[in-house]
mmCIF file of C-alpha atoms in Angstrom:
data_model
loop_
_atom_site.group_PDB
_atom_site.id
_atom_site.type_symbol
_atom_site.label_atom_id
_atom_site.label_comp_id
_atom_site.label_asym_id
_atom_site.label_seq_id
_atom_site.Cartn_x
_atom_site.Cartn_y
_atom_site.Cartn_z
ATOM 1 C CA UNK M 1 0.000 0.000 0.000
ATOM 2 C CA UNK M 2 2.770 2.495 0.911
ATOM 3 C CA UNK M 3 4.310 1.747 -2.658
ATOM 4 C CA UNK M 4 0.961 2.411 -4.261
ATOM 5 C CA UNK M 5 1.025 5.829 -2.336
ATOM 6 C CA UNK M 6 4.391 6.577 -3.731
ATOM 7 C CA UNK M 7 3.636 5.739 -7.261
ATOM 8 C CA UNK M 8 0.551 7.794 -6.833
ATOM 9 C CA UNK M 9 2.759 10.787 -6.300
ATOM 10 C CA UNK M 10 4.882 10.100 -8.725
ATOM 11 C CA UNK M 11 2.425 10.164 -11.126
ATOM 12 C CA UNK M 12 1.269 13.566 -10.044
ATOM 13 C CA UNK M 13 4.466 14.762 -9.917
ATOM 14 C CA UNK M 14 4.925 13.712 -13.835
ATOM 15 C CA UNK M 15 2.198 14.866 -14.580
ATOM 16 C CA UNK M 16 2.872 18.224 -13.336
ATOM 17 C CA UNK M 17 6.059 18.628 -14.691
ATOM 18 C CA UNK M 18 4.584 17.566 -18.266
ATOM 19 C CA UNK M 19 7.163 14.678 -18.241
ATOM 20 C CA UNK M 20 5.040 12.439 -20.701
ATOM 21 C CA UNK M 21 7.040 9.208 -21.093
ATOM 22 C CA UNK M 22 7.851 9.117 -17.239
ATOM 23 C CA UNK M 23 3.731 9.690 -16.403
ATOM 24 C CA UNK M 24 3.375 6.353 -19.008
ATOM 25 C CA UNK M 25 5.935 4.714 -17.189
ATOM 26 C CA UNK M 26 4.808 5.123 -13.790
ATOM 27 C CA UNK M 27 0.728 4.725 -14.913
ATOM 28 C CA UNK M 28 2.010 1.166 -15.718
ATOM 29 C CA UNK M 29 3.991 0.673 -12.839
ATOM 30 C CA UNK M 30 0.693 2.179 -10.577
ATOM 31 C CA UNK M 31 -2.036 -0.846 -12.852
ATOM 32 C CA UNK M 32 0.403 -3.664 -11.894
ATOM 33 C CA UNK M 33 0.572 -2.648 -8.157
ATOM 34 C CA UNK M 34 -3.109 -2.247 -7.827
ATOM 35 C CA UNK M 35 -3.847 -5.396 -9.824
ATOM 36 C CA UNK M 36 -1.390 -7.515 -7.380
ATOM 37 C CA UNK M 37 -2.882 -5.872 -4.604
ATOM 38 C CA UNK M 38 -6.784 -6.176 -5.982
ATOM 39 C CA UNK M 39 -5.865 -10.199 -6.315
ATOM 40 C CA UNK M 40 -3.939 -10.426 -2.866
ATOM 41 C CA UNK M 41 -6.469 -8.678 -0.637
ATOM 42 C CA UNK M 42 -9.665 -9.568 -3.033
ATOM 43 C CA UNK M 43 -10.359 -5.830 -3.373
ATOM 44 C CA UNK M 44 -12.686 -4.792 -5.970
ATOM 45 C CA UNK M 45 -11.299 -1.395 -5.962
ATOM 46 C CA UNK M 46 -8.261 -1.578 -6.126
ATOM 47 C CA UNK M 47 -9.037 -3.870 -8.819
ATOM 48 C CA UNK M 48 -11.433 -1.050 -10.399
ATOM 49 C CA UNK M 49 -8.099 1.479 -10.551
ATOM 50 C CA UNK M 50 -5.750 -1.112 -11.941
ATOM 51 C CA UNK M 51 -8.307 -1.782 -14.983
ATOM 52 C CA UNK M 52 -8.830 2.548 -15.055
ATOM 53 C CA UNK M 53 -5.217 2.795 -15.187
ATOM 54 C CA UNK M 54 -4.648 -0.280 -17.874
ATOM 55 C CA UNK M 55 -7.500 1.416 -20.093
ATOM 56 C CA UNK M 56 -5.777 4.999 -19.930
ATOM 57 C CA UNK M 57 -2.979 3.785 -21.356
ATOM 58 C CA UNK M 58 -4.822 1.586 -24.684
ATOM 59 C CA UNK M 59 -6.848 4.910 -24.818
ATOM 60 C CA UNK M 60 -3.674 6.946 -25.126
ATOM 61 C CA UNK M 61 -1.334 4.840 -26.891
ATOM 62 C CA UNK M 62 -4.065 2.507 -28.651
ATOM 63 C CA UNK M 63 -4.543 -1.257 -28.227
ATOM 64 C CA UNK M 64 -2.358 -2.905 -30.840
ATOM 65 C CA UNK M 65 0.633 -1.365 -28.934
ATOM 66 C CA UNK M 66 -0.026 -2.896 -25.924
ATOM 67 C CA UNK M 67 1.295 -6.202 -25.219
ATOM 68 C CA UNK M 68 -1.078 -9.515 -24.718
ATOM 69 C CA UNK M 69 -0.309 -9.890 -20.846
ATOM 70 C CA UNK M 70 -1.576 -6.680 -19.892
ATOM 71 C CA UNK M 71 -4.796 -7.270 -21.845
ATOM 72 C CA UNK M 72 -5.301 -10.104 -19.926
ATOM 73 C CA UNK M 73 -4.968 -8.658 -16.937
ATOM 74 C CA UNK M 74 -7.963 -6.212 -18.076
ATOM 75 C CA UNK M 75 -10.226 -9.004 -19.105
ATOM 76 C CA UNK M 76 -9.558 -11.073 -15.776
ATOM 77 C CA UNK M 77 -9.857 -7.717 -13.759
ATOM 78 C CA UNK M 78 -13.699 -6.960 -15.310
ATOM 79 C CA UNK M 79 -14.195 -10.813 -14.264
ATOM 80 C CA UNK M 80 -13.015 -10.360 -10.871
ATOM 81 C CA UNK M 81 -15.456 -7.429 -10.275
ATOM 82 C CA UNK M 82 -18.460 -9.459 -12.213
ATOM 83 C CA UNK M 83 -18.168 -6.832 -15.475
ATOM 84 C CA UNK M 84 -18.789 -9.935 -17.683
ATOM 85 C CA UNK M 85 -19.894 -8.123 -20.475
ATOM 86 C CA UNK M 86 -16.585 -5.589 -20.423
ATOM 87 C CA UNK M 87 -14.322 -8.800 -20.261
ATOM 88 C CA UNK M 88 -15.971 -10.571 -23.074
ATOM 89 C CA UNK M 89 -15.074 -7.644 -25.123
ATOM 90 C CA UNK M 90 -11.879 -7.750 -23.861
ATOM 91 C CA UNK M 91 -11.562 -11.437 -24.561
ATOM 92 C CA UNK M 92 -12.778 -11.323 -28.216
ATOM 93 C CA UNK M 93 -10.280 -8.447 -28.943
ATOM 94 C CA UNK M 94 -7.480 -10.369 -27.644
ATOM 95 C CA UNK M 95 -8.226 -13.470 -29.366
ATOM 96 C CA UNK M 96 -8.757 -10.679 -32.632
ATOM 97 C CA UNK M 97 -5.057 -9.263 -31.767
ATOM 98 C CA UNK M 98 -3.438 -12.173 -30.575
ATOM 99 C CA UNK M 99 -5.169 -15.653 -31.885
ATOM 100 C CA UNK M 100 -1.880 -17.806 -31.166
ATOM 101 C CA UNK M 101 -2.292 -16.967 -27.419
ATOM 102 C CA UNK M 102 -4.226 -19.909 -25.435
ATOM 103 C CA UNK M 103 -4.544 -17.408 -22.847
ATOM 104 C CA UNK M 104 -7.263 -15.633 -24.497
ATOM 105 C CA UNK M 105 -9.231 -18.920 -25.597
ATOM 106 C CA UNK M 106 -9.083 -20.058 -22.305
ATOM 107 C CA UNK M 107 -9.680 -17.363 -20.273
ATOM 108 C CA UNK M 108 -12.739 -16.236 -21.891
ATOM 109 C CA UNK M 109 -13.793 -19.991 -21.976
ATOM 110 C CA UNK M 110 -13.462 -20.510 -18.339
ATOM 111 C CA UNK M 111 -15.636 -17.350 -17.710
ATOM 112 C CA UNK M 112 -18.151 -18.700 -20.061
ATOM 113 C CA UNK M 113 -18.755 -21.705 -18.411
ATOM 114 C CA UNK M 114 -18.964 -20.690 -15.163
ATOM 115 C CA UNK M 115 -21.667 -18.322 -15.962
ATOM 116 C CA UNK M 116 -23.475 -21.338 -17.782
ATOM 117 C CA UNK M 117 -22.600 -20.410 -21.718
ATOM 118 C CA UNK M 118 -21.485 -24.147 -22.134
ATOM 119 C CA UNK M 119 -22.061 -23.877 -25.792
ATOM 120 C CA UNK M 120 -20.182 -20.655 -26.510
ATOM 121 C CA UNK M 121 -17.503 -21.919 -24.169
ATOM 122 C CA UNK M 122 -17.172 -24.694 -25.955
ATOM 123 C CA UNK M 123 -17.215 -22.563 -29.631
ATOM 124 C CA UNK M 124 -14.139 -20.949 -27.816
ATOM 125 C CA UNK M 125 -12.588 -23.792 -27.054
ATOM 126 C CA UNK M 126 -12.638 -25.383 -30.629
ATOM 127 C CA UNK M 127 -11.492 -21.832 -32.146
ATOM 128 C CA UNK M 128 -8.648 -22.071 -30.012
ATOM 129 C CA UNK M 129 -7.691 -25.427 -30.518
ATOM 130 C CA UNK M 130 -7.434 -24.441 -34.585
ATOM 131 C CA UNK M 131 -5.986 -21.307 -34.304
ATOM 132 C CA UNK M 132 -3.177 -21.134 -31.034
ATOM 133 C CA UNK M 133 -0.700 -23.432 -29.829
ATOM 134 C CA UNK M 134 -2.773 -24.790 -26.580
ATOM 135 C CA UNK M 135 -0.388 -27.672 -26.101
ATOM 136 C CA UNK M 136 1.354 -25.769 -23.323
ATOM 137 C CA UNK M 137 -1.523 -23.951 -22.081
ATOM 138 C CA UNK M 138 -2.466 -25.742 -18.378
ATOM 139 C CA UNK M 139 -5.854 -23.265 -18.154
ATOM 140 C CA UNK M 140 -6.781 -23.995 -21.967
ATOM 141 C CA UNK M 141 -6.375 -28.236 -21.534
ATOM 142 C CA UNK M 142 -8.200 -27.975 -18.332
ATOM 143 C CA UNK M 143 -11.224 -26.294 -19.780
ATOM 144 C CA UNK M 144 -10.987 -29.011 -22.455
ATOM 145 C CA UNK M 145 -10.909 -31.623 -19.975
ATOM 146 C CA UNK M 146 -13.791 -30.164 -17.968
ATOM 147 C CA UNK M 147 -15.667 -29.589 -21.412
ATOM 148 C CA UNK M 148 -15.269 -33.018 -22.575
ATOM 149 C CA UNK M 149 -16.464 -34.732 -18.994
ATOM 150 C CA UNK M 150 -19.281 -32.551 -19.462
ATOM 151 C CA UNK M 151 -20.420 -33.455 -22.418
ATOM 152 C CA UNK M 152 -19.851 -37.307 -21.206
#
């Protein structure tokens, strides 16, 4: 928390100064503290500023330069705080940007199911399997697993 407090001011500080690349730097530095935070404690708000903070910066420097991971971490965020219709959009435009990532297939196929969508979850699950290498991917051949003893 006292590192959150510090990046905080740093970030005003940048942003006073005008210091552009420095305000980016720490804005990313600020999302990944509150995200580890929002997942350690369970805190829906802190959760809430990591996914402002993560959206800032796609709004300012646009999606396609910002790196699968982090994009993730947006889409799991708006399923941590029960957004389900934010992370599905989040999903599909990761799977859009990056289709060779598992992550995205199995991410958004795990929410699915859970919230009952067992036939879009498993549309997901086949897309993924054609287009990214899943092989490697413990969430993606879990949801597989679970899909096929479901359908048993």
């Amino acid at each position: 928390e006292q590192a959150v407090r510090i990046l905080e001011h740093a970030q005003g500080i940048a942003s006073d100064v005008g210091d552009r690349e420095t305000f980016r730097s720490v804005r990313q530095q600020l999302a990944q503290m509150y995200y580890a935070c929002a997942l350690q404690k369970q805190d829906s708000i802190m959760m809430k500023r990591a996914m402002q903070n993560y959206e800032a910066l796609i709004q300012e420097e646009g999606i396609e330069r910002q790196d699968c991971q982090m994009l993730l971490k947006l889409a799991y965020g708006c399923r941590v705080i029960e957004d389900f219709e934010r992370a599905a959009q989040w999903y599909e435009k990761i799977i859009e940007l990056y289709p060779e990532e598992a992550a995205g297939y199995s991410g958004y196929g795990w929410m699915l199911l859970l919230n009952g969508s067992v036939e879009r979850a498993e549309e997901i699950c086949h897309a993924g399997e054609a287009a990214a290498d899943v092989e490697g991917d413990i969430n993606f051949l879990r949801l597989k697993e679970r899909l096929e003893v479901m359908n048993e």
